[in-house]
CSV table of C-alpha atoms and ligand atoms in Angstrom, one decimal:
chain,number,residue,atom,x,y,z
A,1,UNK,CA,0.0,0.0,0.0
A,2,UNK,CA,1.4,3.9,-0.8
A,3,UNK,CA,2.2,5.8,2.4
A,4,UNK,CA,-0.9,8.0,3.5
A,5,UNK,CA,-0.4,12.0,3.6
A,6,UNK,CA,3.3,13.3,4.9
A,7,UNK,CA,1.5,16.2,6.1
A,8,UNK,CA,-0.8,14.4,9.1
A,9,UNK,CA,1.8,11.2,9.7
A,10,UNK,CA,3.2,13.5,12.5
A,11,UNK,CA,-0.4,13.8,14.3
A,12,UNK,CA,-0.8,12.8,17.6
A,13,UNK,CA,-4.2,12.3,19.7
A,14,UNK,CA,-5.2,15.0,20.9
A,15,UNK,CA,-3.9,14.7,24.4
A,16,UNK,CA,-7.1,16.6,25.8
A,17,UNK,CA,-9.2,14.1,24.3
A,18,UNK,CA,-7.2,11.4,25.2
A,19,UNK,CA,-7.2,12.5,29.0
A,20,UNK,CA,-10.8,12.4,29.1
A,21,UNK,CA,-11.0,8.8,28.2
A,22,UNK,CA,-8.0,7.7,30.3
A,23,UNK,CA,-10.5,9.8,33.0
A,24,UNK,CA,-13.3,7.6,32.0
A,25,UNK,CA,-11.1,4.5,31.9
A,26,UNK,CA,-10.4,5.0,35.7
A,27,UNK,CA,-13.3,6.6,37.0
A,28,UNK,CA,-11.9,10.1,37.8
A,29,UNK,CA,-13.1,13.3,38.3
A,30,UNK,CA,-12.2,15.0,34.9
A,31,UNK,CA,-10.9,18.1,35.3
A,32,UNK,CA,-9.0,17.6,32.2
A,33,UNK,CA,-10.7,18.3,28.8
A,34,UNK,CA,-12.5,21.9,29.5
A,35,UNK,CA,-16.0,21.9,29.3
A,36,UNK,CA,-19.1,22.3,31.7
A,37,UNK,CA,-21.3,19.7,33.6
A,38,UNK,CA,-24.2,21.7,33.9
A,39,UNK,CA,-26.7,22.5,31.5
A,40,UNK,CA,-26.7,25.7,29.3
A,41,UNK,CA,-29.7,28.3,30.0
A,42,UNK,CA,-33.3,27.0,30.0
A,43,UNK,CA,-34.2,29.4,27.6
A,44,UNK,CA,-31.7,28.2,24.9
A,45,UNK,CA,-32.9,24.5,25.8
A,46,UNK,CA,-36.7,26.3,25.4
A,47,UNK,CA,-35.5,27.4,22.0
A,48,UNK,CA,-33.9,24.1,20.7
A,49,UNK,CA,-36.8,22.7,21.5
A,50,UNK,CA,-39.2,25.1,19.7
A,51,UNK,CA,-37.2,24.9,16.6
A,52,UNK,CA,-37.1,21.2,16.7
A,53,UNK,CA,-41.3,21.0,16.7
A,54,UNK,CA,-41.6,24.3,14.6
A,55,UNK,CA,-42.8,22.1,11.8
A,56,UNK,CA,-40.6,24.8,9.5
A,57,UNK,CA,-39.4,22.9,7.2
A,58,UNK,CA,-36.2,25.2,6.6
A,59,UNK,CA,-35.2,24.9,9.8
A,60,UNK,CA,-33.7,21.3,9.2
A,61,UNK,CA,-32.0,21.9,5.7
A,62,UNK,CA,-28.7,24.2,5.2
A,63,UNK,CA,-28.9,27.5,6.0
A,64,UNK,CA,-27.0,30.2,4.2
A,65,UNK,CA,-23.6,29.0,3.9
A,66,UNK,CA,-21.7,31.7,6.1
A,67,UNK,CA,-24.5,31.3,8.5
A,68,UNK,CA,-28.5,31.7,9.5
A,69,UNK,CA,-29.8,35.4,8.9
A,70,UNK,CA,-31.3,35.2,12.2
A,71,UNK,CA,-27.9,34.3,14.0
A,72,UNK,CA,-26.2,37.1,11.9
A,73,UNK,CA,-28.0,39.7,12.8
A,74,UNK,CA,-28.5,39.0,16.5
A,75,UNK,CA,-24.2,38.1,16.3
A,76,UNK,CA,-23.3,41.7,14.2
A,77,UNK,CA,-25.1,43.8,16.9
A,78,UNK,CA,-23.9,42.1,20.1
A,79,UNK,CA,-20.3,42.5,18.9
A,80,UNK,CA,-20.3,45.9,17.7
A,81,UNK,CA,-21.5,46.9,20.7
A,82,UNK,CA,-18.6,45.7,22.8
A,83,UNK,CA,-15.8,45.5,19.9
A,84,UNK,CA,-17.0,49.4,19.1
A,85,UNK,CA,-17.0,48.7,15.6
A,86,UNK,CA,-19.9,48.7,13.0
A,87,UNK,CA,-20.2,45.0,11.9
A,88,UNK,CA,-22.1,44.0,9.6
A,89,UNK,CA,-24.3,41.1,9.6
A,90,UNK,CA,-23.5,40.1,6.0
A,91,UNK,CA,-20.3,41.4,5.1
A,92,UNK,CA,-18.4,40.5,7.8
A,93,UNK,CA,-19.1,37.3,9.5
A,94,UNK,CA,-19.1,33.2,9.1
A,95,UNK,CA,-20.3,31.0,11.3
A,96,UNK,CA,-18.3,28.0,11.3
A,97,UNK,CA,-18.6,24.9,13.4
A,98,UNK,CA,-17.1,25.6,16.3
A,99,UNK,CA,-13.7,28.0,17.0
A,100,UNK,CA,-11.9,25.1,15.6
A,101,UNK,CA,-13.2,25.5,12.0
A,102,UNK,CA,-12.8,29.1,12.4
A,103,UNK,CA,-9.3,29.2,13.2
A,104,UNK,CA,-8.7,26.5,10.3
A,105,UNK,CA,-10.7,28.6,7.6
A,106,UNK,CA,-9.0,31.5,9.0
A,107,UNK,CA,-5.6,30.1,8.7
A,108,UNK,CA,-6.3,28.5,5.6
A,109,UNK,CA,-7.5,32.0,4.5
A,110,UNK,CA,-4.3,33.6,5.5
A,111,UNK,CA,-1.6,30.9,4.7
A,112,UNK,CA,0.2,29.9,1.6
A,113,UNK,CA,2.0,26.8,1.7
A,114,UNK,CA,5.9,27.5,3.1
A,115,UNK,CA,4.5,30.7,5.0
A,116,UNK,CA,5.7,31.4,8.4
A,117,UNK,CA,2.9,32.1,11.1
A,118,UNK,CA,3.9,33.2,14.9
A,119,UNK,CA,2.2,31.6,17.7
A,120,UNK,CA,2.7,32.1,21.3
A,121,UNK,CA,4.2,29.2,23.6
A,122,UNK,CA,1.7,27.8,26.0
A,123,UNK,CA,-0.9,27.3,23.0
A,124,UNK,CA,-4.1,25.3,22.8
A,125,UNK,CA,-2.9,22.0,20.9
A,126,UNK,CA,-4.9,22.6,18.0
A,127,UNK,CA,-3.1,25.8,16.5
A,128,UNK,CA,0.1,23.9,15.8
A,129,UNK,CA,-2.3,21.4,13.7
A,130,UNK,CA,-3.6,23.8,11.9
A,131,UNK,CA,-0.8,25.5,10.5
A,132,UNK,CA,0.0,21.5,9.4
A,133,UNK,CA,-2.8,21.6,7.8
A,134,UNK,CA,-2.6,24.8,6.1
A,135,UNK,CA,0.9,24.1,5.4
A,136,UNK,CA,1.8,27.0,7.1
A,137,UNK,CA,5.4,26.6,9.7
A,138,UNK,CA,4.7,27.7,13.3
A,139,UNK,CA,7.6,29.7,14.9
A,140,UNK,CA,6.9,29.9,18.5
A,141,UNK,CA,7.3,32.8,21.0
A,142,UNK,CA,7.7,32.1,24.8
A,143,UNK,CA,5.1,33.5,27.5
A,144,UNK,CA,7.4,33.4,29.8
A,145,UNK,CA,6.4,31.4,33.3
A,146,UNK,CA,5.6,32.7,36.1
A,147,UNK,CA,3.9,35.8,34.6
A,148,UNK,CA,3.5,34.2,31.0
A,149,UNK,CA,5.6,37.9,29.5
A,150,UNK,CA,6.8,38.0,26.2
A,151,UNK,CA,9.7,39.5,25.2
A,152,UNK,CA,8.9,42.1,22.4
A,153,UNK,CA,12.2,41.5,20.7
A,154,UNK,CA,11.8,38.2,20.9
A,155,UNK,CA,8.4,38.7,19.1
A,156,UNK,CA,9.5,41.3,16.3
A,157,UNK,CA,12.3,38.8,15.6
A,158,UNK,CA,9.4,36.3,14.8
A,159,UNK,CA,8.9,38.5,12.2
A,160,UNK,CA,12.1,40.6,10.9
A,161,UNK,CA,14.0,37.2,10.9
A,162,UNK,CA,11.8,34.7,10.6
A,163,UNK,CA,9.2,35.8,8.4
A,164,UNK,CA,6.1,35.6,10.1
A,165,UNK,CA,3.0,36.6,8.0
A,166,UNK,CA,0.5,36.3,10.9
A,167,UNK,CA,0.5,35.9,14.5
A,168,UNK,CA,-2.2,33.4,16.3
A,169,UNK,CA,-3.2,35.3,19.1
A,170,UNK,CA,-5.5,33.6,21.8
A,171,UNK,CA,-6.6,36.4,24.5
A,172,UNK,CA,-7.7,35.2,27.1
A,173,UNK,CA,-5.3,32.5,27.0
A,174,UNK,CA,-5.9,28.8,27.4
A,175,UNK,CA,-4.1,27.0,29.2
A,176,UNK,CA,-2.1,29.8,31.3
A,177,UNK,CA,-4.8,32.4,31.8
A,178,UNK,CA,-3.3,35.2,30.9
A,179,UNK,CA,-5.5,37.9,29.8
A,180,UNK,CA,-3.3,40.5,27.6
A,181,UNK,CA,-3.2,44.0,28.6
A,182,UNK,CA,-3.8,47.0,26.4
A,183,UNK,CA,-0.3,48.3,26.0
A,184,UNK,CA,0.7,44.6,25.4
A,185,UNK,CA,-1.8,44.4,22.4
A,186,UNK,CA,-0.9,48.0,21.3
A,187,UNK,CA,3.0,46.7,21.3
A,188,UNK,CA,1.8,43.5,18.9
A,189,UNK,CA,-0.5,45.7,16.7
A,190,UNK,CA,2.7,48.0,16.3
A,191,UNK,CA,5.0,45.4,15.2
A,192,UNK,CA,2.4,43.2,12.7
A,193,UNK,CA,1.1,47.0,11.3
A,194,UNK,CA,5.2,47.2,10.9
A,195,UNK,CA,5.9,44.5,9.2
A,196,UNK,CA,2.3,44.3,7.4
A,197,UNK,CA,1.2,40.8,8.8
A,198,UNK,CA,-2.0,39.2,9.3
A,199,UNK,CA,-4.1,38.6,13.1
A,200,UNK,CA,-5.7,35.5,13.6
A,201,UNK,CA,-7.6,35.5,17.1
A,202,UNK,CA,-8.9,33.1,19.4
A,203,UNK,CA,-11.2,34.8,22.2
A,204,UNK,CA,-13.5,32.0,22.9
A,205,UNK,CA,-13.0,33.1,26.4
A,206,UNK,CA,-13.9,36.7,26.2
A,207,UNK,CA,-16.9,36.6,28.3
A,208,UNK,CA,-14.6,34.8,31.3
A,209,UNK,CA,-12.4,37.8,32.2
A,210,UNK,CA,-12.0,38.4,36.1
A,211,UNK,CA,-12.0,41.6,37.4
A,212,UNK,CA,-9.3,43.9,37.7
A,213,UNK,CA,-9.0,42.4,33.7
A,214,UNK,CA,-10.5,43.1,31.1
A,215,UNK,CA,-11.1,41.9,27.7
A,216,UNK,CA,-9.6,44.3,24.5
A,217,UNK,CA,-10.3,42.9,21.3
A,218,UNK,CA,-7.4,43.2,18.6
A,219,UNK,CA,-9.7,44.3,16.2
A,220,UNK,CA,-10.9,46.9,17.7
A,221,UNK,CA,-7.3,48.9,18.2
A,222,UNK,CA,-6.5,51.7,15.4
A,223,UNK,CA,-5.4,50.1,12.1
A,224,UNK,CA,-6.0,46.5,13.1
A,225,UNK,CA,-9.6,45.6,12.2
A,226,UNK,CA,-8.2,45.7,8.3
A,227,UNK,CA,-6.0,42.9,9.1
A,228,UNK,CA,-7.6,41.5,12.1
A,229,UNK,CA,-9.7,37.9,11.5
A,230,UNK,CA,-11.8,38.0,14.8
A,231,UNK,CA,-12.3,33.9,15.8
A,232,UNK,CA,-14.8,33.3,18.8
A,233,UNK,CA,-17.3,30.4,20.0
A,234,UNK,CA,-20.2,30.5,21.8
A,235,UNK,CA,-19.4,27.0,23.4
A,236,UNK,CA,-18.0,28.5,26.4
A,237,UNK,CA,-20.4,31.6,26.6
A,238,UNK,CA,-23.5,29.5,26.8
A,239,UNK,CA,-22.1,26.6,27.6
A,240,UNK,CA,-23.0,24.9,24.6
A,241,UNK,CA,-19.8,23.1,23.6
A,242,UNK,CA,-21.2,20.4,21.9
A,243,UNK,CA,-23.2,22.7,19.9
A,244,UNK,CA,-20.4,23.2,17.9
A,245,UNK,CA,-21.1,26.7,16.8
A,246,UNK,CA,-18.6,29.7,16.0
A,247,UNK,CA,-17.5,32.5,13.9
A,248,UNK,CA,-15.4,34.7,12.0
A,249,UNK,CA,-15.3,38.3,12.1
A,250,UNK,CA,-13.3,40.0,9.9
A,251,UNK,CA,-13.7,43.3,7.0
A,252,UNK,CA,-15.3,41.6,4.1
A,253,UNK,CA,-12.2,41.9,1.4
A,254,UNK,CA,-10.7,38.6,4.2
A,255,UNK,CA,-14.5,37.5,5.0
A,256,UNK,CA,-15.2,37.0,1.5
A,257,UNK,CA,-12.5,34.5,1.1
A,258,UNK,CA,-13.2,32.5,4.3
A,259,UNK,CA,-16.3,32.3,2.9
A,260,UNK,CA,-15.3,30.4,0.5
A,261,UNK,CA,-12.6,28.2,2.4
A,262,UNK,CA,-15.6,27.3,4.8
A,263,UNK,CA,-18.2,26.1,2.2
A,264,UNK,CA,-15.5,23.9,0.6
A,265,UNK,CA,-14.8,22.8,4.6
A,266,UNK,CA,-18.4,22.1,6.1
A,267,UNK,CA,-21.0,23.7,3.9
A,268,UNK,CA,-22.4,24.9,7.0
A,269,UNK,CA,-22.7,24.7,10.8
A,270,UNK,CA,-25.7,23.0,12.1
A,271,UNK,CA,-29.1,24.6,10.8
A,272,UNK,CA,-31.2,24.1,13.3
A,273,UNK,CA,-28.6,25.0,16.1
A,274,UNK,CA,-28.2,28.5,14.8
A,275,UNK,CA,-31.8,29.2,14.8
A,276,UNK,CA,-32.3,27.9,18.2
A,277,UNK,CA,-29.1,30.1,19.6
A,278,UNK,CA,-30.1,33.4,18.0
A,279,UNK,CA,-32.1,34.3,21.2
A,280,UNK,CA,-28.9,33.9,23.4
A,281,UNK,CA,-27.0,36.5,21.4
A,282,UNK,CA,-29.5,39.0,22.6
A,283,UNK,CA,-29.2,38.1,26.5
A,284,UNK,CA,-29.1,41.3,28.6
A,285,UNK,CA,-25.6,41.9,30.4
A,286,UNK,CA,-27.3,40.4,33.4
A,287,UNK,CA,-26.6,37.3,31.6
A,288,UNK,CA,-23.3,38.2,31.1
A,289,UNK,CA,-22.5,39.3,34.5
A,290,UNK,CA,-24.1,36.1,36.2
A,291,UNK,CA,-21.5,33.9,33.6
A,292,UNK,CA,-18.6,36.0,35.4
A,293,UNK,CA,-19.5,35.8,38.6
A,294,UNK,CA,-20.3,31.7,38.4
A,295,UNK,CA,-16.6,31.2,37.4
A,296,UNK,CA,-15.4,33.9,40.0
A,297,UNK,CA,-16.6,31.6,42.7
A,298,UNK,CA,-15.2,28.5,41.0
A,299,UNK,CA,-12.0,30.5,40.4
A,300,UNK,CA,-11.9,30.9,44.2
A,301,UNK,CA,-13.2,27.5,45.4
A,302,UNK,CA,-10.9,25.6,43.2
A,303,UNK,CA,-7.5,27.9,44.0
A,304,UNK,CA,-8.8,28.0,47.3
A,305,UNK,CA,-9.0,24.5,48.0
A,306,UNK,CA,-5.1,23.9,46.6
A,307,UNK,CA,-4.1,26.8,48.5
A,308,UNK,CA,-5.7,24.8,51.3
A,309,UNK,CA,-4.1,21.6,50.6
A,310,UNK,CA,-0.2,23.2,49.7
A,311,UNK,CA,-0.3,22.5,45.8
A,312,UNK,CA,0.9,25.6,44.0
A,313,UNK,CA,-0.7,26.9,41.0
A,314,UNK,CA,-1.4,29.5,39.0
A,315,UNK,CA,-4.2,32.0,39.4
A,316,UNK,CA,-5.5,32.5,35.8
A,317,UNK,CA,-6.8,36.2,34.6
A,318,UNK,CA,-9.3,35.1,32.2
A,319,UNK,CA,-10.7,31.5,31.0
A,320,UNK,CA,-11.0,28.4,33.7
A,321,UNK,CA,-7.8,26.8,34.0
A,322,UNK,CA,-5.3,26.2,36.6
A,323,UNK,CA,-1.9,25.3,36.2
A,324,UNK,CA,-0.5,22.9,39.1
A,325,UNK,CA,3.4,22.7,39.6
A,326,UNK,CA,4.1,19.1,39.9
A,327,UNK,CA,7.9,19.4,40.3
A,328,UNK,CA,8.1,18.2,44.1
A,329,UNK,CA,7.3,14.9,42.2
A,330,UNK,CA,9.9,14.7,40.2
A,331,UNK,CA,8.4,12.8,37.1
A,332,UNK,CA,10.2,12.8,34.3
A,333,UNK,CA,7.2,12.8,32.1
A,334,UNK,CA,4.0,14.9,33.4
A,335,UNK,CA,2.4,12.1,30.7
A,336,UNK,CA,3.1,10.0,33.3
A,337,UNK,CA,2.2,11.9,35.9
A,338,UNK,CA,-1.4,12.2,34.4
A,339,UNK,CA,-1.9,8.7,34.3
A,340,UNK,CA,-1.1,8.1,37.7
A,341,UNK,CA,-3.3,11.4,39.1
A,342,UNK,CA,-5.9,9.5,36.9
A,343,UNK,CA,-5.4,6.4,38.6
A,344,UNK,CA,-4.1,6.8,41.9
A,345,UNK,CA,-5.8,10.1,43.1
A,346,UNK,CA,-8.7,9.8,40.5
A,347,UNK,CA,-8.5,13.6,39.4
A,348,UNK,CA,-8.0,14.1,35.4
A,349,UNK,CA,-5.6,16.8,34.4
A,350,UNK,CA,-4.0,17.3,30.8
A,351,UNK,CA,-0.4,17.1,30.7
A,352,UNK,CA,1.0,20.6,30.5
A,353,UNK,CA,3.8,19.2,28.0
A,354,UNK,CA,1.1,19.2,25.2
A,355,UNK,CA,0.8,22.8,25.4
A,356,UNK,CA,4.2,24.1,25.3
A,357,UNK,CA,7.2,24.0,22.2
A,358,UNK,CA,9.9,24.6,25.1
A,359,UNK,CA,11.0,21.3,26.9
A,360,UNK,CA,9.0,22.1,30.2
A,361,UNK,CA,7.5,19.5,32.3
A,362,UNK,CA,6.5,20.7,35.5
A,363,UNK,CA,2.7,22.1,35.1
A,364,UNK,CA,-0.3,19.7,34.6
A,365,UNK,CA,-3.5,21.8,34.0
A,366,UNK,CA,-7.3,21.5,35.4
A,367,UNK,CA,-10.3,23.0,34.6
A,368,UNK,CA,-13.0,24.2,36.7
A,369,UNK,CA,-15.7,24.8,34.7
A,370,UNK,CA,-17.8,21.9,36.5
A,371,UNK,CA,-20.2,22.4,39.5
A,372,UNK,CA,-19.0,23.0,43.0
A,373,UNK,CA,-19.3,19.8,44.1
A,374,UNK,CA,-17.5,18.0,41.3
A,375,UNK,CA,-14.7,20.6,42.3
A,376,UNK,CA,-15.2,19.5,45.6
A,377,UNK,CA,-15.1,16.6,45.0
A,378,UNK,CA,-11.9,16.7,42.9
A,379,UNK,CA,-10.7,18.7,45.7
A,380,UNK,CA,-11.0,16.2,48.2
A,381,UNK,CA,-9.3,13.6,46.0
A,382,UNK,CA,-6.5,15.9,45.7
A,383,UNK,CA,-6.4,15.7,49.5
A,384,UNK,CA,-4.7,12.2,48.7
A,385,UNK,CA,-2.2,13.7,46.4
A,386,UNK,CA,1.0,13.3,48.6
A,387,UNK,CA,0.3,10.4,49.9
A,388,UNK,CA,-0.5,8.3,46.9
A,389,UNK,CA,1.8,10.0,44.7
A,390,UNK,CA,5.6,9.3,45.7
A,391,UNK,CA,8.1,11.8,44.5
A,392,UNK,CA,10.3,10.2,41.7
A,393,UNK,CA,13.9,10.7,43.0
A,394,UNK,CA,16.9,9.9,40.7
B,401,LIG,N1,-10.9,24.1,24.7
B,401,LIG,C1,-11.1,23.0,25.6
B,401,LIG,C2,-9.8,22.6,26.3
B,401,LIG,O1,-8.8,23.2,26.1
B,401,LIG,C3,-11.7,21.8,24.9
B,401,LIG,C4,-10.9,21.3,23.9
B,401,LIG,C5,-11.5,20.4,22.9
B,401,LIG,O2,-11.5,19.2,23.2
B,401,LIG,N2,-12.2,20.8,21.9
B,401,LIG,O3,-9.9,21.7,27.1
């Protein structure tokens, strides 16, 4: 038999993924692969429902193929309102399914075979698949542990020397929580304006900013919504991640082509879905308020309970991870060390490894967007931590 494709014989499982079944496998509390275990807002459920027994034919078959009117509309006026700039409902925005196929279309968008595309080190495992896919080469930048700092040399040089035509920018950032500040984002718009490169964005987490930070969107700073593409979800904002439903936002000369690259991709996202979501894209900000204060008090319950217990971590700024330092264990591999927490404590965490280019092996990363008592819970397993987990001398 001829060799399958060069270009995915490098892939790996998605170590997220595979953490939640190694979870399953043993019976732990996953605290690995982030999503919720609590149901999204009874209205939305309301709505799915209603467009399920509408009898409207329509509703079941594709919609448009950048996305339903009515999720268009409702989407364009809810982000101009907080981006500050006038969207337009037809011009500027595809839904995709899911942030995933956003940041592919928008990479494939951006990319040409052979180009160079920056991304900063943590990342979310999928980027660096995607610019495989797209045949785009990653050059990574380190955020720099404990504060997850870049140096700006470090970044222009991404570009001067290396060529970068776009930078992958995911603010707030999964998995170290960093939320980037506004002379931070004014420094990057400076140097891609500079050397005239493209912004790809990932702010699935935009809604899940904890106060004194706040969320600035790329696009919205001077000169950057012309070369800004804008990727968001609404999986995390609703809680809705199996709903597999996001977007592109981006000036329509960019949106025009991801257009394209998304019909050839997926036709569409789910019909029906984007109907029955339209009505949470006009929540009030009570709705919005409510989300952040939910995750405030998991924030605190979760990095509470390890301060309680001795187990250092980071405190994220935005999104719902934690990073625990494992190096008082010694593992050589924190692949290893995920297995055994799986196993031995019963708490699944993802390998913090699979996140960064540099050789670092002393994180291991949980979630907390679960309810409190599965955090409890968790919690109280992790109570076990030191005495079921030797440290690895030698
Ligand atoms: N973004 C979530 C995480 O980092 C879920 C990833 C996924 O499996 N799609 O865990």
């Amino acid at each position: 038999m001829r060799r399958l494709s060069d270009r995915t014989e490098t892939f790996t499982d998605s170590v997220i993924r595979r953490m939640t079944r190694i979870s399953n496998a043993y019976g732990a509390v996953n605290l690995s692969q982030g999503f919720p275990d609590f149901d999204p807002p009874a209205e939305l459920l309301e709505s799915l429902g209603h467009v399920a027994s509408s009898g409207s034919v329509l509703n079941h078959q594709y919609s448009i193929t950048w996305g339903a009117q009515a999720f268009r509309d409702a989407l364009a006026e809810k982000q101009s309102a907080r981006m500050g700039i006038d969207i337009d409902p037809d011009e500027h925005i595809v839904v995709t399914c899911g942030s995933t196929e956003a940041m592919m279309a928008a990479m494939m968008t951006v990319a040409n075979p052979g180009d160079r595309v920056a991304i900063f080190s943590p990342f979310y495992e999928n980027y660096g698949a995607d610019a495989i896919l797209s045949g785009a080469e990653p050059v990574y930048v380190p955020l720099v542990p404990p504060m997850f700092s870049f140096d700006p040399m470090r970044l222009e040089a991404a570009f001067r020397d290396e060529g970068a035509k776009a930078l992958i920018l995911c603010n707030p950032s999964n998995p170290c929580g960093k939320v980037f500040t506004r002379p931070e984002l004014e420094l990057i718009a400076d140097i891609v304006k500079r050397y005239d490169a493209y912004v790809i964005t990932d702010e699935v987490y935009e809604h899940i900013v904890y106060a004194p930070h706040v969320h600035t969107y790329m696009a919205s700073l001077p000169g950057m919504w012309e070369r800004t593409i804008s990727c968001s979800s609404l999986s995390k904002t609703y809680s809705i991640t199996g709903w597999r439903l996001g977007y592109t936002i981006a000036p329509s000369g960019i949106t025009d082509r991801i257009k394209k690259v998304h019909d050839f991709l997926t036709v569409g996202a789910a019909a029906p879905l984007q109907e029955a979501v339209a009505c949470a894209l006009k929540f009030p900000q009570s709705y919005y308020d409510d989300l952040l204060n939910l995750y405030s008090g998991k924030r605190d319950l979760l990095c509470g309970g390890l301060d309680d217990l001795g187990i250092p971590h980071t405190v994220p700024e935005g999104a719902y991870y934690v990073m625990l330092d494992i190096s008082e264990f010694g593992y050589a591999s924190d692949l290893e060390f995920c297995d055994d927490l799986a196993r031995l404590v019963g708490v699944g965490a993802v390998p913090g490894s699979s996140f960064f280019k540099e050789p670092e092996n002393r994180y291991v990363r949980l979630h907390f967007a679960k309810r409190d008592e599965t955090l409890r819970a968790a919690l109280k397993r992790l109570g076990g931590l030191r005495e079921r987990i030797a440290p690895h001398v030698g």
